[in-house]
């Protein structure tokens, strides 16, 4: 999904997956986002159904460290699209 913010003039590439969070899948999504966005994306948002920042932040840092382009990795954020209190309790 391409999201354009008319106020800030920033463009975000958002990718969603139904697969559970796994570091190898994150690396693949980072590679895919790099290919898809090339020069048009200001930010990249990668969304998993079960991502939990407390549990997975270290894995996100590890996955980002594999990529040499710090401009790319600096603009990547990972989130859950099922972010709710109930989903936090079930994991």
Short mmCIF file of C-alpha atoms in Angstrom, two decimals:
data_model
loop_
_atom_site.label_atom_id
_atom_site.label_comp_id
_atom_site.label_asym_id
_atom_site.label_seq_id
_atom_site.Cartn_x
_atom_site.Cartn_y
_atom_site.Cartn_z
CA UNK A 1 0.00 0.00 0.00
CA UNK A 2 1.28 3.47 -0.84
CA UNK A 3 0.29 6.15 1.67
CA UNK A 4 0.81 9.81 0.88
CA UNK A 5 0.69 12.48 3.57
CA UNK A 6 -0.28 15.73 1.84
CA UNK A 7 0.70 17.83 4.86
CA UNK A 8 4.26 16.54 5.29
CA UNK A 9 4.70 15.48 1.65
CA UNK A 10 6.03 12.12 2.85
CA UNK A 11 5.20 8.84 1.18
CA UNK A 12 5.06 5.56 3.06
CA UNK A 13 5.22 2.04 1.69
CA UNK A 14 3.14 -0.23 3.96
CA UNK A 15 3.41 -4.00 3.67
CA UNK A 16 1.15 -6.35 5.60
CA UNK A 17 1.58 -10.09 6.06
CA UNK A 18 -0.70 -12.73 7.56
CA UNK A 19 2.34 -14.76 8.64
CA UNK A 20 3.47 -14.71 12.26
CA UNK A 21 6.50 -12.59 13.09
CA UNK A 22 9.75 -14.38 12.28
CA UNK A 23 13.13 -12.71 11.79
CA UNK A 24 13.69 -14.43 8.42
CA UNK A 25 10.32 -13.19 7.14
CA UNK A 26 11.20 -9.69 8.35
CA UNK A 27 14.47 -9.79 6.40
CA UNK A 28 12.58 -10.86 3.27
CA UNK A 29 10.07 -8.03 3.71
CA UNK A 30 12.89 -5.52 4.16
CA UNK A 31 14.47 -6.75 0.90
CA UNK A 32 11.12 -6.62 -0.86
CA UNK A 33 10.41 -3.11 0.42
CA UNK A 34 13.84 -2.00 -0.76
CA UNK A 35 13.04 -3.24 -4.27
CA UNK A 36 9.49 -1.86 -4.33
CA UNK A 37 10.19 1.58 -2.97
CA UNK A 38 13.50 2.42 -4.68
CA UNK A 39 13.40 6.23 -4.59
CA UNK A 40 9.79 7.18 -3.92
CA UNK A 41 9.29 6.09 -0.31
CA UNK A 42 10.14 8.29 2.67
CA UNK A 43 9.13 5.62 5.19
CA UNK A 44 8.48 1.89 5.24
CA UNK A 45 5.94 0.26 7.53
CA UNK A 46 6.01 -3.54 7.92
CA UNK A 47 3.01 -5.04 9.73
CA UNK A 48 2.61 -8.48 11.25
CA UNK A 49 -0.49 -9.82 13.02
CA UNK A 50 1.41 -10.81 16.19
CA UNK A 51 4.30 -8.34 16.39
CA UNK A 52 5.07 -7.26 19.95
CA UNK A 53 7.68 -4.54 20.39
CA UNK A 54 8.76 -5.74 23.83
CA UNK A 55 9.41 -9.30 22.63
CA UNK A 56 10.61 -8.61 19.08
CA UNK A 57 12.57 -5.31 19.16
CA UNK A 58 15.92 -7.12 19.41
CA UNK A 59 15.10 -9.26 16.40
CA UNK A 60 14.13 -6.16 14.43
CA UNK A 61 17.51 -4.56 15.24
CA UNK A 62 19.28 -7.78 14.23
CA UNK A 63 17.38 -7.99 10.92
CA UNK A 64 18.09 -4.34 10.11
CA UNK A 65 21.81 -4.77 10.85
CA UNK A 66 22.09 -7.23 7.92
CA UNK A 67 21.40 -4.40 5.46
CA UNK A 68 24.16 -1.94 4.59
CA UNK A 69 21.86 0.94 3.63
CA UNK A 70 21.34 2.78 6.93
CA UNK A 71 19.02 5.28 5.21
CA UNK A 72 16.73 2.40 4.35
CA UNK A 73 16.78 0.74 7.76
CA UNK A 74 16.44 4.02 9.66
CA UNK A 75 13.11 4.66 7.92
CA UNK A 76 11.65 1.19 8.59
CA UNK A 77 9.18 0.63 11.38
CA UNK A 78 7.55 -2.64 12.37
CA UNK A 79 4.11 -2.81 13.96
CA UNK A 80 1.18 -5.10 14.61
CA UNK A 81 -2.09 -4.60 12.80
CA UNK A 82 -3.84 -6.56 15.58
CA UNK A 83 -2.59 -4.30 18.34
CA UNK A 84 -4.99 -4.68 21.22
CA UNK A 85 -4.90 -5.60 24.88
CA UNK A 86 -6.47 -8.97 24.10
CA UNK A 87 -3.82 -9.83 21.51
CA UNK A 88 -1.06 -8.93 23.97
CA UNK A 89 -2.50 -11.30 26.58
CA UNK A 90 -2.78 -14.26 24.23
CA UNK A 91 0.96 -14.40 23.43
#
